[in-house]
């Protein structure tokens, strides 16, 4: 019914009452008339039976069958009479007329007045009436006169039975039903016709209205309605016509407005197009300016760093000569000024990277304690020079094996702690590291740097994170600086998905807090548990005591903590000492008699003492040893240094003088067994140099000429570390590294990239590809030593010598291009080994001719990939041979090939060809072996390099 039309609904509503009334009344009257017909037939049967019974009285009394038969025959003439039977008193048939009576009853016999019996059968109505002797008296003797006398009593003579057929009654009933149904149907038909006519008068106007509305909906606003009939429809059509007229007018006005707006928009778009072109040109100019600024900063940094290295190096060299106090003060001023200038350059470069959106955050696995130890060890001398206490606490729940950028985290901590030391005159600086939240893969770590310095006001706090701005901007400010440290630190923290906050009060110090999001990693160079011995810890400072106790618990060392010396002395007096004593002494207590007495008493009891003092002076460390301490360390200490010192004391090992000095200076104890290092390079000269340098460091060295060979060697041999060249034919270093990572048990093998060239973003790509570290050729023996020690823990034999050498000009910063061959550079790259330098230069000359031929063919065929491969190969060889002109050209050519600066290719290719030919001609016309030997014996050069 929901989908019916209005016309259907009107028809339904109009016909439904008539149909219901017709059905009800027709059924009622037909049923009533049918009952009346049945009753009428029954009454006729009874009446006829009453008439038949007296008629048969005489015949039954006289036994005259003829009379009875005649009576029966006459009764058949009556309408609806089917058969007649007359019985005597014993129900013996006396006369019968008509067919045999029906015997199937449809109901029980009913007795009516005068003992009449009424019986209904399937097709008839039977009535049996008794015949009584009550009206006639027949004398025994016949006479001529016939008369009737009233009987004195009623006597049953017999029975008269009459059967009437119901056929006529049924026919009358059917006729009545047919007539009634016809009347009903005719009536409903007439009503339907009337309802259809009325519904059309309603539905047709509505259909016209709906059609008109659809036309209006389709946009035919000129549609109008003309409906005659009911007033309501006329009013509705008038309203729709009025609405259509209004819509037509509005549409016309809207169209005019749209056309006008379109014209205005077109003019605006034309203007915007002009503006966009101007902005695009301005954007390109801005990008070009930004690029030029970055190049300018990089070039200026290179140009400033080169003389700065000379200034710092020769200042250190001059300070080692005989100078008076005034000259020493001048040199220290030069050294500090140069270091400050170098720090400003680094800050400006970092700020330019932040502005350009090129700040790169690495993701490597490292130990958080190592980073914090390095920062505090580096800043401790500055803090102690001002008489400040420098302490830290890493809460036990903080994960120390994490993934992130250790250098950038170190930069943040250095900036904040250095600022705290700078603005603090008394008291101390404290670093707290706590855990905010963590799950199976990530952790949020919070750092708090609290000082007792001058503090800041709210106005000053609002300025400190602005570039080139300090809290005190007056010209007479006491503290210097560029104001870049905090803005760089904030950018670094935000790049690590954290934020930085500060709270401060003037005169009460400041607290800088920041948190970073880091990934969790497998243990990196984890320290093994000690599990033996007992340690007594005397540390008055609560934070330092908690920090050392947490380390001892982590190393599974049984320990007891003491805050005062009296508590420790009471235990010593009871004779319950065992193991060793970790004793913390302040600078103020260093020369007290109580300190001397305590150490002497412990020494007399043969108790090993590991003494720590908040000083970096060797005199203070040696003084503690003279009191009886077995090992003396500076605070803040390296947890690895403390672990190795405790391990030797608890095991009862004797420390060599070298190890004792190394521990005191913050170094590591050398392991007994040298690691196995694999060097991979397709250039024979480079490979020979690296293998030679590693062998002289006391390292077991293997070599491979290709990535596939390196994979096979790692799979078959126990290798502790790999130096991997990047660009190699067939399989490059990155592909070989990924294959090695898939080998069983080699997923964490330290692999260090060793390449001759890298652009700004190449280091990040190498580390993401699976490299653990990155070194640029030429690599010195000192760099190899530091790299091996960093990743294997092996203290190389020449590392100590390298550490004691003052700063010299790096060969990588040698940008001279005014000489074909530099013998001093060649010797320095070969670690001043004449035979190695000769072999390196010989192999360069032998391979360069063939490589240049292939490079020329690649240039002619425009095969830039092959050209880059050969340029990189020759470039790597020149890094160790002292050929500054050729090396500079190759470096610029490789940079252009990698960055796609095709406009520079022709000039650089010509320059490369000229430089290569010049070098080969020079080698043929000069005795370069003699030049190398002379340079090796040059006293002035030896003095410079030793400096």
PDB file of N, CA and C in Angstrom, residues 545-577:
ATOM      1  N   UNK A 545      76.063   8.137  44.625  1.00  0.00           N
ATOM      2  CA  UNK A 545      75.952   6.845  45.300  1.00  0.00           C
ATOM      3  C   UNK A 545      74.869   5.986  44.645  1.00  0.00           C
ATOM      4  N   UNK A 546      73.730   6.605  44.319  1.00  0.00           N
ATOM      5  CA  UNK A 546      72.671   5.851  43.647  1.00  0.00           C
ATOM      6  C   UNK A 546      73.127   5.383  42.264  1.00  0.00           C
ATOM      7  N   UNK A 547      73.877   6.234  41.563  1.00  0.00           N
ATOM      8  CA  UNK A 547      74.328   5.879  40.213  1.00  0.00           C
ATOM      9  C   UNK A 547      75.303   4.703  40.259  1.00  0.00           C
ATOM     10  N   UNK A 548      76.280   4.759  41.173  1.00  0.00           N
ATOM     11  CA  UNK A 548      77.257   3.661  41.274  1.00  0.00           C
ATOM     12  C   UNK A 548      76.577   2.395  41.770  1.00  0.00           C
ATOM     13  N   UNK A 549      75.662   2.528  42.729  1.00  0.00           N
ATOM     14  CA  UNK A 549      74.956   1.351  43.239  1.00  0.00           C
ATOM     15  C   UNK A 549      74.132   0.685  42.145  1.00  0.00           C
ATOM     16  N   UNK A 550      73.491   1.501  41.278  1.00  0.00           N
ATOM     17  CA  UNK A 550      72.730   0.919  40.181  1.00  0.00           C
ATOM     18  C   UNK A 550      73.632   0.137  39.228  1.00  0.00           C
ATOM     19  N   UNK A 551      74.835   0.651  38.972  1.00  0.00           N
ATOM     20  CA  UNK A 551      75.775  -0.065  38.116  1.00  0.00           C
ATOM     21  C   UNK A 551      76.220  -1.373  38.762  1.00  0.00           C
ATOM     22  N   UNK A 552      76.521  -1.332  40.058  1.00  0.00           N
ATOM     23  CA  UNK A 552      76.950  -2.556  40.748  1.00  0.00           C
ATOM     24  C   UNK A 552      75.834  -3.601  40.745  1.00  0.00           C
ATOM     25  N   UNK A 553      74.605  -3.143  40.911  1.00  0.00           N
ATOM     26  CA  UNK A 553      73.485  -4.085  40.849  1.00  0.00           C
ATOM     27  C   UNK A 553      73.349  -4.673  39.449  1.00  0.00           C
ATOM     28  N   UNK A 554      73.507  -3.835  38.438  1.00  0.00           N
ATOM     29  CA  UNK A 554      73.422  -4.322  37.067  1.00  0.00           C
ATOM     30  C   UNK A 554      74.528  -5.340  36.777  1.00  0.00           C
ATOM     31  N   UNK A 555      75.699  -5.147  37.361  1.00  0.00           N
ATOM     32  CA  UNK A 555      76.822  -6.071  37.131  1.00  0.00           C
ATOM     33  C   UNK A 555      76.796  -7.252  38.097  1.00  0.00           C
ATOM     34  N   UNK A 556      75.725  -7.353  38.907  1.00  0.00           N
ATOM     35  CA  UNK A 556      75.520  -8.488  39.820  1.00  0.00           C
ATOM     36  C   UNK A 556      76.650  -8.586  40.846  1.00  0.00           C
ATOM     37  N   UNK A 557      77.020  -7.444  41.411  1.00  0.00           N
ATOM     38  CA  UNK A 557      78.068  -7.382  42.427  1.00  0.00           C
ATOM     39  C   UNK A 557      77.409  -7.143  43.784  1.00  0.00           C
ATOM     40  N   UNK A 558      77.746  -7.961  44.767  1.00  0.00           N
ATOM     41  CA  UNK A 558      77.271  -7.724  46.132  1.00  0.00           C
ATOM     42  C   UNK A 558      77.959  -6.473  46.676  1.00  0.00           C
ATOM     43  N   UNK A 559      77.192  -5.556  47.229  1.00  0.00           N
ATOM     44  CA  UNK A 559      77.793  -4.309  47.689  1.00  0.00           C
ATOM     45  C   UNK A 559      77.008  -3.768  48.877  1.00  0.00           C
ATOM     46  N   UNK A 560      77.717  -2.933  49.639  1.00  0.00           N
ATOM     47  CA  UNK A 560      77.118  -2.195  50.743  1.00  0.00           C
ATOM     48  C   UNK A 560      77.433  -0.722  50.543  1.00  0.00           C
ATOM     49  N   UNK A 561      76.471   0.131  50.900  1.00  0.00           N
ATOM     50  CA  UNK A 561      76.619   1.559  50.662  1.00  0.00           C
ATOM     51  C   UNK A 561      76.804   2.287  51.991  1.00  0.00           C
ATOM     52  N   UNK A 562      77.705   3.286  51.964  1.00  0.00           N
ATOM     53  CA  UNK A 562      77.982   4.092  53.153  1.00  0.00           C
ATOM     54  C   UNK A 562      77.994   5.547  52.741  1.00  0.00           C
ATOM     55  N   UNK A 563      77.421   6.381  53.594  1.00  0.00           N
ATOM     56  CA  UNK A 563      77.365   7.819  53.329  1.00  0.00           C
ATOM     57  C   UNK A 563      78.511   8.551  53.990  1.00  0.00           C
ATOM     58  N   UNK A 564      78.975   8.064  55.175  1.00  0.00           N
ATOM     59  CA  UNK A 564      80.040   8.741  55.922  1.00  0.00           C
ATOM     60  C   UNK A 564      81.189   7.778  56.148  1.00  0.00           C
ATOM     61  N   UNK A 565      82.343   8.352  56.448  1.00  0.00           N
ATOM     62  CA  UNK A 565      83.526   7.534  56.712  1.00  0.00           C
ATOM     63  C   UNK A 565      83.390   6.760  58.014  1.00  0.00           C
ATOM     64  N   UNK A 566      82.695   7.340  58.977  1.00  0.00           N
ATOM     65  CA  UNK A 566      82.552   6.647  60.265  1.00  0.00           C
ATOM     66  C   UNK A 566      81.814   5.326  60.094  1.00  0.00           C
ATOM     67  N   UNK A 567      80.786   5.307  59.213  1.00  0.00           N
ATOM     68  CA  UNK A 567      80.071   4.051  58.980  1.00  0.00           C
ATOM     69  C   UNK A 567      81.002   3.002  58.391  1.00  0.00           C
ATOM     70  N   UNK A 568      81.841   3.406  57.453  1.00  0.00           N
ATOM     71  CA  UNK A 568      82.787   2.464  56.862  1.00  0.00           C
ATOM     72  C   UNK A 568      83.832   2.032  57.894  1.00  0.00           C
ATOM     73  N   UNK A 569      84.323   2.991  58.729  1.00  0.00           N
ATOM     74  CA  UNK A 569      85.332   2.662  59.740  1.00  0.00           C
ATOM     75  C   UNK A 569      84.776   1.700  60.783  1.00  0.00           C
ATOM     76  N   UNK A 570      83.508   1.864  61.139  1.00  0.00           N
ATOM     77  CA  UNK A 570      82.901   0.932  62.100  1.00  0.00           C
ATOM     78  C   UNK A 570      82.897  -0.480  61.540  1.00  0.00           C
ATOM     79  N   UNK A 571      82.583  -0.614  60.272  1.00  0.00           N
ATOM     80  CA  UNK A 571      82.582  -1.941  59.666  1.00  0.00           C
ATOM     81  C   UNK A 571      84.001  -2.498  59.583  1.00  0.00           C
ATOM     82  N   UNK A 572      84.952  -1.610  59.260  1.00  0.00           N
ATOM     83  CA  UNK A 572      86.339  -2.070  59.181  1.00  0.00           C
ATOM     84  C   UNK A 572      86.828  -2.511  60.555  1.00  0.00           C
ATOM     85  N   UNK A 573      86.460  -1.760  61.598  1.00  0.00           N
ATOM     86  CA  UNK A 573      86.886  -2.104  62.959  1.00  0.00           C
ATOM     87  C   UNK A 573      86.328  -3.441  63.396  1.00  0.00           C
ATOM     88  N   UNK A 574      85.149  -3.815  62.894  1.00  0.00           N
ATOM     89  CA  UNK A 574      84.559  -5.101  63.267  1.00  0.00           C
ATOM     90  C   UNK A 574      85.230  -6.272  62.567  1.00  0.00           C
ATOM     91  N   UNK A 575      86.129  -5.949  61.616  1.00  0.00           N
ATOM     92  CA  UNK A 575      86.835  -7.017  60.923  1.00  0.00           C
ATOM     93  C   UNK A 575      86.001  -7.724  59.878  1.00  0.00           C
ATOM     94  N   UNK A 576      84.916  -7.107  59.406  1.00  0.00           N
ATOM     95  CA  UNK A 576      84.009  -7.778  58.464  1.00  0.00           C
ATOM     96  C   UNK A 576      84.263  -7.356  57.024  1.00  0.00           C
ATOM     97  N   UNK A 577      85.437  -6.738  56.771  1.00  0.00           N
ATOM     98  CA  UNK A 577      85.708  -6.285  55.406  1.00  0.00           C
ATOM     99  C   UNK A 577      86.119  -7.446  54.528  1.00  0.00           C
TER     100      UNK A 577
END
